[in-house]
Short mmCIF file of N, CA, C and O in Angstrom, two decimals:
data_model
loop_
_atom_site.label_atom_id
_atom_site.label_comp_id
_atom_site.label_asym_id
_atom_site.label_seq_id
_atom_site.Cartn_x
_atom_site.Cartn_y
_atom_site.Cartn_z
N MET O 1 64.29 135.76 -25.83
CA MET O 1 63.87 134.53 -25.23
C MET O 1 65.06 133.55 -24.78
O MET O 1 65.23 132.97 -23.78
N ARG O 2 65.89 133.48 -26.07
CA ARG O 2 66.96 132.65 -25.82
C ARG O 2 68.07 133.06 -24.76
O ARG O 2 68.68 132.33 -23.98
N LEU O 3 68.32 134.41 -24.62
CA LEU O 3 69.06 134.96 -23.69
C LEU O 3 68.71 134.72 -22.41
O LEU O 3 69.56 134.35 -21.53
N THR O 4 67.41 134.99 -22.13
CA THR O 4 66.79 134.56 -20.87
C THR O 4 67.14 133.05 -20.50
O THR O 4 67.41 132.87 -19.38
N HIS O 5 66.95 132.26 -21.27
CA HIS O 5 67.19 130.90 -21.24
C HIS O 5 68.44 130.48 -20.73
O HIS O 5 68.87 129.74 -19.77
N ILE O 6 69.45 131.05 -21.45
CA ILE O 6 70.97 131.09 -21.26
C ILE O 6 71.22 131.63 -19.93
O ILE O 6 72.03 130.94 -19.05
N LEU O 7 70.74 132.73 -19.52
CA LEU O 7 70.99 133.49 -18.32
C LEU O 7 70.61 132.51 -17.16
O LEU O 7 71.07 132.24 -16.08
N ALA O 8 69.40 132.19 -17.36
CA ALA O 8 68.77 131.05 -16.24
C ALA O 8 69.59 129.84 -16.17
O ALA O 8 69.65 129.34 -14.94
N SER O 9 69.95 129.27 -16.98
CA SER O 9 71.02 128.15 -17.06
C SER O 9 72.18 128.29 -16.25
O SER O 9 72.67 127.66 -15.49
N LEU O 10 72.92 129.68 -16.74
CA LEU O 10 74.03 129.88 -15.96
C LEU O 10 73.87 130.25 -14.49
O LEU O 10 74.76 129.82 -13.53
N SER O 11 72.63 130.92 -14.20
CA SER O 11 72.45 131.22 -12.74
C SER O 11 72.26 129.88 -11.88
O SER O 11 72.75 129.70 -10.98
N LEU O 12 71.64 128.92 -12.64
CA LEU O 12 71.44 127.49 -11.96
C LEU O 12 72.70 126.82 -11.61
O LEU O 12 72.97 126.29 -10.75
N ILE O 13 73.55 126.70 -12.83
CA ILE O 13 75.13 126.28 -12.82
C ILE O 13 75.91 126.77 -11.66
O ILE O 13 76.34 126.04 -10.87
N THR O 14 75.95 128.15 -11.54
CA THR O 14 76.41 128.93 -10.52
C THR O 14 75.93 128.47 -9.13
O THR O 14 76.82 128.43 -8.13
N ALA O 15 74.60 128.42 -8.99
CA ALA O 15 74.17 128.05 -7.64
C ALA O 15 74.46 126.50 -7.15
O ALA O 15 74.98 126.32 -6.18
N ILE O 16 74.29 125.83 -8.19
CA ILE O 16 74.94 124.49 -8.05
C ILE O 16 76.35 124.29 -7.71
O ILE O 16 76.76 123.61 -6.56
N SER O 17 77.22 124.85 -8.27
CA SER O 17 78.51 125.15 -8.00
C SER O 17 78.78 125.49 -6.90
O SER O 17 79.84 124.85 -5.92
N PHE O 18 78.14 126.58 -6.27
CA PHE O 18 78.45 127.15 -4.87
C PHE O 18 78.27 126.22 -4.02
O PHE O 18 78.86 125.90 -2.86
N CYS O 19 76.91 125.61 -4.02
CA CYS O 19 76.52 124.57 -3.25
C CYS O 19 77.23 123.43 -2.85
O CYS O 19 77.70 122.80 -1.87
N THR O 20 77.84 122.86 -4.09
CA THR O 20 78.79 121.84 -4.11
C THR O 20 80.02 122.09 -3.57
O THR O 20 80.64 121.29 -2.64
N MET O 21 80.73 123.18 -3.81
CA MET O 21 82.06 123.65 -3.39
C MET O 21 81.97 123.85 -1.82
O MET O 21 82.61 123.45 -1.07
N ASN O 22 80.77 124.32 -1.30
CA ASN O 22 80.51 124.62 0.11
C ASN O 22 80.41 123.35 0.94
O ASN O 22 81.03 123.15 1.87
N THR O 23 79.69 122.32 0.22
CA THR O 23 79.60 121.09 0.90
C THR O 23 80.77 120.28 1.03
O THR O 23 81.11 119.76 2.08
N ILE O 24 81.60 120.47 -0.19
CA ILE O 24 83.11 119.80 -0.12
C ILE O 24 83.94 120.31 0.92
O ILE O 24 84.56 119.65 1.49
N ALA O 25 83.88 121.67 0.84
CA ALA O 25 84.84 122.41 1.82
C ALA O 25 84.28 122.04 3.39
O ALA O 25 85.23 121.62 4.14
N ARG O 26 83.07 121.78 3.49
CA ARG O 26 82.77 121.50 4.94
C ARG O 26 83.06 119.97 5.28
O ARG O 26 83.66 119.52 6.46
N ALA O 27 82.98 119.24 4.39
CA ALA O 27 83.35 117.75 4.31
C ALA O 27 84.74 117.54 4.59
O ALA O 27 85.26 116.52 5.26
N GLN O 28 85.69 118.50 4.07
CA GLN O 28 87.04 118.26 4.13
C GLN O 28 87.64 118.99 5.47
O GLN O 28 88.88 118.95 5.77
N GLU O 29 86.91 119.87 6.12
CA GLU O 29 87.44 120.36 7.47
C GLU O 29 87.73 119.35 8.56
O GLU O 29 86.98 118.38 8.51
N ALA O 30 88.94 119.60 9.06
CA ALA O 30 89.46 118.65 10.12
C ALA O 30 88.56 118.68 11.49
O ALA O 30 88.11 119.72 11.68
N PRO O 31 88.38 117.53 11.91
CA PRO O 31 87.57 117.59 13.09
C PRO O 31 88.33 118.59 14.03
O PRO O 31 89.41 118.75 14.36
N LYS O 32 87.57 119.01 15.09
CA LYS O 32 88.15 120.04 16.10
C LYS O 32 88.61 119.34 17.22
O LYS O 32 87.90 118.31 17.90
N LEU O 33 89.63 119.92 18.06
CA LEU O 33 90.21 119.35 19.11
C LEU O 33 89.22 119.75 20.30
O LEU O 33 88.67 120.88 20.30
N LYS O 34 89.05 118.99 21.19
CA LYS O 34 88.17 119.28 22.58
C LYS O 34 89.19 119.64 23.67
O LYS O 34 90.06 118.76 24.13
N VAL O 35 89.27 120.98 24.17
CA VAL O 35 90.27 121.37 25.10
C VAL O 35 89.47 121.46 26.44
O VAL O 35 88.62 122.32 26.36
N THR O 36 90.00 120.88 27.65
CA THR O 36 89.46 120.85 28.93
C THR O 36 90.42 121.63 29.80
O THR O 36 91.44 121.05 30.07
N PRO O 37 90.20 122.85 30.10
CA PRO O 37 91.19 123.54 31.14
C PRO O 37 91.14 122.80 32.45
O PRO O 37 90.00 122.60 32.90
N LEU O 38 92.28 122.97 32.98
CA LEU O 38 92.42 122.09 34.32
C LEU O 38 92.79 123.15 35.41
O LEU O 38 92.16 123.31 36.47
N GLN O 39 93.86 123.91 35.18
CA GLN O 39 94.41 124.88 36.05
C GLN O 39 95.19 125.95 35.51
O GLN O 39 95.74 125.85 34.31
N LYS O 40 95.11 127.09 35.99
CA LYS O 40 96.09 128.25 35.68
C LYS O 40 96.37 129.02 36.99
O LYS O 40 95.71 129.41 37.65
N GLU O 41 97.80 128.96 37.05
CA GLU O 41 98.57 129.60 38.25
C GLU O 41 99.72 130.13 37.95
O GLU O 41 100.16 129.91 37.13
N ALA O 42 99.87 131.05 38.81
CA ALA O 42 101.28 131.77 38.76
C ALA O 42 102.31 130.87 39.11
O ALA O 42 102.14 130.09 39.92
N LEU O 43 103.35 131.08 38.41
CA LEU O 43 104.49 130.49 38.75
C LEU O 43 105.44 130.88 39.88
O LEU O 43 105.79 132.12 39.84
N THR O 44 105.47 130.05 40.84
CA THR O 44 106.13 130.45 42.15
C THR O 44 107.56 131.19 41.91
O THR O 44 108.49 130.58 41.09
N GLY O 45 107.74 132.20 42.37
CA GLY O 45 108.99 133.01 42.38
C GLY O 45 109.23 133.74 41.07
O GLY O 45 110.15 134.36 40.77
N GLN O 46 108.30 133.73 40.14
CA GLN O 46 108.22 134.36 38.77
C GLN O 46 107.11 135.07 38.41
O GLN O 46 106.20 134.33 37.91
N VAL O 47 107.01 136.33 38.69
CA VAL O 47 105.61 137.06 38.54
C VAL O 47 105.29 137.19 37.09
O VAL O 47 104.11 137.49 36.90
N ASP O 48 106.18 137.30 36.24
CA ASP O 48 105.95 137.16 34.88
C ASP O 48 105.65 136.08 34.12
O ASP O 48 105.32 135.83 32.73
N LYS O 49 105.42 134.92 34.86
CA LYS O 49 105.12 133.56 34.32
C LYS O 49 103.93 132.93 34.94
O LYS O 49 103.62 133.19 35.91
N GLU O 50 103.28 132.19 34.11
CA GLU O 50 102.14 131.22 34.50
C GLU O 50 102.17 129.93 34.17
O GLU O 50 102.71 129.57 32.94
N VAL O 51 101.55 129.07 34.86
CA VAL O 51 101.40 127.55 34.45
C VAL O 51 100.06 127.25 34.13
O VAL O 51 98.99 127.43 35.01
N LEU O 52 99.67 126.84 33.01
CA LEU O 52 98.43 126.26 32.61
C LEU O 52 98.40 124.59 32.41
O LEU O 52 99.35 124.14 31.65
N THR O 53 97.33 124.00 32.68
CA THR O 53 97.24 122.44 32.58
C THR O 53 96.01 122.35 31.72
O THR O 53 94.82 122.98 32.00
N ILE O 54 96.02 121.45 30.65
CA ILE O 54 94.87 121.00 29.87
C ILE O 54 94.82 119.64 29.60
O ILE O 54 95.91 119.02 29.47
N ILE O 55 93.45 119.16 29.28
CA ILE O 55 93.69 117.70 28.62
C ILE O 55 92.90 118.07 27.18
O ILE O 55 92.09 118.93 27.19
N VAL O 56 93.44 117.44 26.25
CA VAL O 56 93.08 117.50 24.62
C VAL O 56 92.51 116.33 24.18
O VAL O 56 93.45 115.42 24.41
N GLU O 57 91.67 116.26 23.88
CA GLU O 57 90.88 115.05 23.00
C GLU O 57 90.96 115.38 21.60
O GLU O 57 90.64 116.31 21.10
N TRP O 58 91.67 114.46 20.80
CA TRP O 58 92.11 114.44 19.51
C TRP O 58 91.13 113.51 18.65
O TRP O 58 91.48 112.23 18.72
N PRO O 59 90.24 113.79 18.07
CA PRO O 59 89.43 113.10 17.07
C PRO O 59 90.46 112.64 15.98
O PRO O 59 91.21 113.17 15.61
N PRO O 60 90.00 111.51 15.37
CA PRO O 60 90.92 110.96 14.25
C PRO O 60 90.97 112.11 13.40
O PRO O 60 89.81 112.67 12.80
N GLY O 61 91.96 112.36 12.71
CA GLY O 61 92.11 113.28 11.46
C GLY O 61 92.26 114.94 11.94
O GLY O 61 92.57 115.69 11.37
N SER O 62 92.40 114.77 13.33
CA SER O 62 92.26 116.41 13.85
C SER O 62 93.87 116.91 14.20
O SER O 62 94.67 115.82 13.98
N GLY O 63 94.20 118.03 14.45
CA GLY O 63 95.32 118.40 14.34
C GLY O 63 95.31 119.97 14.82
O GLY O 63 94.46 120.70 14.72
N THR O 64 96.58 120.34 15.08
CA THR O 64 96.86 121.83 15.54
C THR O 64 97.22 122.85 14.40
O THR O 64 96.96 123.99 14.48
N GLY O 65 97.61 122.40 13.36
CA GLY O 65 98.39 123.39 12.22
C GLY O 65 99.61 123.94 12.87
O GLY O 65 99.94 123.68 14.11
N LEU O 66 100.35 124.51 12.12
CA LEU O 66 101.69 125.14 12.45
C LEU O 66 101.38 126.27 13.41
O LEU O 66 100.43 127.01 13.11
N HIS O 67 102.11 126.30 14.63
CA HIS O 67 101.84 127.23 15.59
C HIS O 67 103.07 127.40 16.52
O HIS O 67 103.94 126.38 16.46
N THR O 68 103.23 128.28 17.50
CA THR O 68 104.18 128.48 18.50
C THR O 68 103.56 128.90 19.87
O THR O 68 102.47 129.10 19.92
N HIS O 69 104.20 128.75 20.94
CA HIS O 69 104.06 129.00 22.07
C HIS O 69 104.97 130.08 22.84
O HIS O 69 106.18 130.16 22.41
N PRO O 70 104.38 130.99 23.71
CA PRO O 70 105.46 132.04 24.12
C PRO O 70 106.19 131.50 25.58
O PRO O 70 106.28 132.11 26.50
N GLY O 71 106.36 129.95 25.61
CA GLY O 71 106.81 129.31 26.54
C GLY O 71 107.02 128.06 26.24
O GLY O 71 106.73 127.59 25.30
N ASP O 72 107.40 127.20 27.34
CA ASP O 72 107.55 125.80 27.12
C ASP O 72 106.05 124.99 27.12
O ASP O 72 105.19 125.31 28.01
N GLU O 73 106.00 124.04 26.43
CA GLU O 73 104.97 123.08 26.33
C GLU O 73 105.54 121.63 26.75
O GLU O 73 106.30 121.24 26.05
N TYR O 74 104.93 120.95 27.49
CA TYR O 74 105.22 119.77 27.96
C TYR O 74 103.97 118.80 27.74
O TYR O 74 102.98 119.10 28.40
N THR O 75 103.85 117.77 26.84
CA THR O 75 102.90 117.02 26.60
C THR O 75 103.09 115.60 26.98
O THR O 75 104.20 114.83 26.55
N THR O 76 102.16 114.97 27.54
CA THR O 76 102.04 113.30 27.83
C THR O 76 100.89 112.68 27.05
O THR O 76 99.83 113.41 27.22
N VAL O 77 101.08 111.67 26.27
CA VAL O 77 99.93 111.03 25.51
C VAL O 77 99.36 110.27 26.56
O VAL O 77 100.23 109.06 27.02
N LEU O 78 98.22 110.31 26.90
CA LEU O 78 97.35 109.55 27.86
C LEU O 78 96.66 108.24 27.02
O LEU O 78 96.62 107.34 27.66
N GLU O 79 96.17 108.56 25.98
CA GLU O 79 95.42 107.38 25.02
C GLU O 79 95.71 107.72 23.61
O GLU O 79 96.07 108.80 23.07
N GLY O 80 95.92 106.55 22.81
CA GLY O 80 95.98 106.60 21.43
C GLY O 80 97.26 107.12 21.01
O GLY O 80 98.41 106.80 21.84
N GLU O 81 97.49 107.82 19.90
CA GLU O 81 98.87 108.26 19.44
C GLU O 81 98.89 109.61 18.73
O GLU O 81 97.64 109.80 17.96
N ILE O 82 99.89 110.51 19.01
CA ILE O 82 99.83 111.74 18.34
C ILE O 82 101.13 111.89 17.30
O ILE O 82 102.47 111.26 17.79
N VAL O 83 101.15 112.36 16.29
CA VAL O 83 102.31 112.53 15.49
C VAL O 83 102.66 114.04 15.44
O VAL O 83 101.89 114.96 15.13
N GLY O 84 103.86 114.39 16.11
CA GLY O 84 104.34 115.71 16.17
C GLY O 84 105.67 116.03 15.33
O GLY O 84 106.24 115.17 14.97
N ARG O 85 105.52 117.12 14.97
CA ARG O 85 106.83 117.63 13.95
C ARG O 85 106.96 119.11 14.39
O ARG O 85 106.18 119.87 14.27
N LYS O 86 108.30 119.19 14.57
CA LYS O 86 108.93 120.46 14.68
C LYS O 86 109.43 121.03 13.49
O LYS O 86 109.98 120.01 12.68
N GLU O 87 109.39 122.14 12.94
CA GLU O 87 109.85 122.83 11.76
C GLU O 87 111.23 122.48 11.50
O GLU O 87 112.19 122.70 12.40
N GLY O 88 111.44 121.87 10.32
CA GLY O 88 113.00 121.30 10.04
C GLY O 88 113.23 119.97 10.49
O GLY O 88 114.53 119.71 10.27
N ALA O 89 112.22 119.29 11.13
CA ALA O 89 112.81 118.01 11.68
C ALA O 89 111.71 116.79 11.24
O ALA O 89 110.66 117.11 10.62
N GLU O 90 112.09 115.65 11.28
CA GLU O 90 111.27 114.63 10.92
C GLU O 90 109.93 114.41 11.99
O GLU O 90 110.11 114.82 13.12
N ALA O 91 108.87 114.00 11.35
CA ALA O 91 107.72 113.75 12.32
C ALA O 91 108.10 112.70 13.24
O ALA O 91 108.73 111.61 12.93
N LYS O 92 107.52 112.54 14.36
CA LYS O 92 107.71 111.43 15.34
C LYS O 92 106.19 111.31 15.84
O LYS O 92 105.38 112.12 16.16
N THR O 93 106.06 109.71 16.00
CA THR O 93 104.85 109.36 16.68
C THR O 93 105.21 109.11 18.17
O THR O 93 106.05 108.35 18.43
N TYR O 94 104.25 109.64 18.91
CA TYR O 94 104.19 109.42 20.33
C TYR O 94 102.93 108.60 20.83
O TYR O 94 101.86 108.85 20.37
N THR O 95 102.91 107.62 21.49
CA THR O 95 102.02 106.56 21.99
C THR O 95 101.65 106.90 23.44
O THR O 95 102.55 107.61 24.14
N ALA O 96 100.58 106.24 24.04
CA ALA O 96 100.24 106.48 25.31
C ALA O 96 101.37 105.89 26.11
O ALA O 96 102.17 105.18 26.10
N GLY O 97 101.54 107.06 27.08
CA GLY O 97 102.73 106.91 28.18
C GLY O 97 103.86 107.76 27.70
O GLY O 97 104.84 107.80 28.58
N GLN O 98 104.13 108.14 26.48
CA GLN O 98 105.19 108.87 26.16
C GLN O 98 105.05 110.20 26.07
O GLN O 98 103.94 110.79 26.05
N SER O 99 106.20 111.18 26.43
CA SER O 99 106.06 112.49 26.50
C SER O 99 106.91 113.15 25.47
O SER O 99 107.89 112.61 24.97
N TYR O 100 106.69 114.48 25.30
CA TYR O 100 107.53 115.48 24.45
C TYR O 100 107.46 116.76 24.92
O TYR O 100 106.71 117.23 25.76
N HIS O 101 108.33 117.54 24.45
CA HIS O 101 108.50 119.01 25.03
C HIS O 101 108.84 119.91 23.73
O HIS O 101 109.52 119.52 22.89
N ASN O 102 108.02 121.00 23.63
CA ASN O 102 108.08 122.04 22.66
C ASN O 102 108.77 123.19 23.30
O ASN O 102 108.04 123.92 24.28
N GLU O 103 109.90 123.73 22.92
CA GLU O 103 110.60 125.02 23.47
C GLU O 103 109.93 126.24 22.94
O GLU O 103 109.04 126.07 21.85
N PRO O 104 110.04 127.24 23.86
CA PRO O 104 109.20 128.59 23.51
C PRO O 104 109.67 128.92 21.96
O PRO O 104 110.89 128.87 21.46
N GLY O 105 108.69 129.55 21.35
CA GLY O 105 109.00 130.13 19.82
C GLY O 105 109.18 128.98 18.78
O GLY O 105 109.34 129.49 17.53
N ILE O 106 109.21 127.74 19.16
CA ILE O 106 109.62 126.90 17.93
C ILE O 106 108.32 126.35 17.41
O ILE O 106 107.29 126.28 17.71
N VAL O 107 108.45 126.47 15.91
CA VAL O 107 107.24 126.35 15.00
C VAL O 107 107.23 124.80 14.84
O VAL O 107 107.94 124.00 14.61
N HIS O 108 105.86 124.30 15.31
CA HIS O 108 105.47 122.91 15.37
C HIS O 108 104.13 122.65 15.10
O HIS O 108 103.34 123.58 14.98
N GLU O 109 103.86 121.24 14.98
CA GLU O 109 102.41 120.92 14.69
C GLU O 109 102.18 119.54 15.35
O GLU O 109 103.28 118.78 15.52
N ALA O 110 100.96 119.30 15.59
CA ALA O 110 100.72 117.91 15.89
C ALA O 110 99.28 117.36 15.56
O ALA O 110 98.54 118.17 15.02
N ASN O 111 98.98 115.97 15.11
CA ASN O 111 98.14 115.63 14.47
C ASN O 111 97.56 114.16 15.01
O ASN O 111 98.76 113.42 15.45
N ASN O 112 96.54 113.84 14.84
CA ASN O 112 96.15 112.58 15.21
C ASN O 112 95.82 111.74 13.90
O ASN O 112 94.80 112.15 13.25
N LYS O 113 96.65 111.08 13.51
CA LYS O 113 96.71 110.25 12.05
C LYS O 113 96.00 109.06 12.33
O LYS O 113 95.88 108.30 11.30
N GLY O 114 95.66 108.57 13.45
CA GLY O 114 95.07 107.17 13.69
C GLY O 114 93.55 107.08 13.53
O GLY O 114 92.95 108.25 13.08
N ASN O 115 93.09 105.91 13.77
CA ASN O 115 91.65 105.70 13.69
C ASN O 115 90.82 105.82 14.79
O ASN O 115 89.70 105.65 14.87
N ALA O 116 91.46 106.18 16.02
CA ALA O 116 90.90 106.39 17.35
C ALA O 116 91.10 107.76 17.99
O ALA O 116 91.97 108.39 17.51
N THR O 117 90.32 108.22 18.82
CA THR O 117 90.50 109.15 19.39
C THR O 117 91.73 109.24 20.43
O THR O 117 91.88 108.30 20.76
N ALA O 118 92.53 110.30 20.58
CA ALA O 118 93.70 110.18 21.35
C ALA O 118 93.41 111.33 22.47
O ALA O 118 92.59 112.19 22.31
N LYS O 119 94.25 111.33 23.50
CA LYS O 119 94.16 112.04 24.63
C LYS O 119 95.41 112.35 25.12
O LYS O 119 96.27 111.70 25.44
N THR O 120 95.52 113.79 25.21
CA THR O 120 96.82 114.06 25.79
C THR O 120 96.80 115.16 27.06
O THR O 120 95.54 115.76 27.29
N PHE O 121 97.85 115.15 27.90
CA PHE O 121 97.70 116.07 29.28
C PHE O 121 98.69 117.01 28.71
O PHE O 121 100.03 116.60 28.51
N ASN O 122 98.49 118.27 28.64
CA ASN O 122 99.42 119.43 28.33
C ASN O 122 99.74 120.27 29.50
O ASN O 122 98.85 120.74 30.34
N VAL O 123 100.95 120.69 29.61
CA VAL O 123 101.41 121.75 30.67
C VAL O 123 102.18 122.76 29.88
O VAL O 123 102.92 122.31 28.97
N PHE O 124 101.69 124.09 30.16
CA PHE O 124 102.35 125.26 29.57
C PHE O 124 103.03 126.22 30.60
O PHE O 124 102.27 126.40 31.41
N VAL O 125 104.22 126.30 30.49
CA VAL O 125 104.91 127.47 31.33
C VAL O 125 105.02 128.67 30.29
O VAL O 125 106.06 128.46 29.60
N ILE O 126 104.23 129.77 30.52
CA ILE O 126 104.23 130.83 29.55
C ILE O 126 104.27 132.13 30.04
O ILE O 126 104.10 132.18 31.32
N GLU O 127 104.65 133.14 29.46
CA GLU O 127 104.65 134.48 29.77
C GLU O 127 103.24 134.90 30.06
O GLU O 127 102.31 134.68 29.36
N LYS O 128 103.07 135.45 31.32
CA LYS O 128 101.65 136.08 31.71
C LYS O 128 101.16 136.92 30.87
O LYS O 128 101.85 137.89 30.25
N GLY O 129 99.74 136.82 30.50
CA GLY O 129 99.04 137.46 29.77
C GLY O 129 99.12 137.58 28.19
O GLY O 129 98.46 137.99 27.40
N LYS O 130 100.02 136.43 27.70
CA LYS O 130 100.28 136.22 26.40
C LYS O 130 99.27 135.10 26.10
O LYS O 130 99.00 134.08 26.87
N PRO O 131 98.92 135.05 24.77
CA PRO O 131 98.07 133.89 24.32
C PRO O 131 98.81 132.59 24.36
O PRO O 131 100.16 132.54 24.04
N VAL O 132 98.11 131.43 24.65
CA VAL O 132 98.88 130.19 24.75
C VAL O 132 99.41 129.85 23.67
O VAL O 132 100.72 129.23 23.46
N THR O 133 98.70 130.05 22.53
CA THR O 133 99.16 129.45 21.01
C THR O 133 99.12 130.61 20.10
O THR O 133 98.12 131.43 20.23
N GLU O 134 99.99 130.68 19.06
CA GLU O 134 100.06 131.64 17.98
C GLU O 134 100.08 130.92 16.76
O GLU O 134 101.20 130.11 16.59
N PRO O 135 99.01 131.03 15.94
CA PRO O 135 99.01 130.13 14.69
C PRO O 135 100.44 130.66 13.85
O PRO O 135 100.53 132.00 13.89
N VAL O 136 100.83 130.02 12.97
CA VAL O 136 101.78 130.33 12.09
C VAL O 136 101.34 130.31 10.49
O VAL O 136 100.56 129.14 10.30
N LYS O 137 101.35 131.27 9.86
CA LYS O 137 100.77 131.07 8.46
C LYS O 137 101.93 131.22 7.50
O LYS O 137 102.88 132.00 7.74
N ARG O 138 101.84 130.33 6.64
CA ARG O 138 103.02 130.32 5.55
C ARG O 138 102.29 130.22 4.12
O ARG O 138 101.27 130.12 3.91
#
């Protein structure tokens, strides 16, 4: 009888722990970026390249994580501010009206550490047929 009581208590503790950890994990997930594709076209004179343009809305606390691109990325902040960091360099804050460039293959990340939604206009000149972004795992 006592063993049954102990096993029931352990099962209850395990279930509560699982639910609590699952709730905490969901609460700690960063908000998702909203990406709106605008255009995808071949790059004139270069059959192996294409140009993609997008608008990205960055809720407070959102970010990209470390990643690379198979081509150049040009970004202009339209609203709010974005903190960008290239691997091995200091982070820089870009505000509305400022632009930055990430070279092909450079490991970098960007985040909205502010309290308001930020918005960017991004242009990618990438190798045709390749994914726009490749996550980097460390």
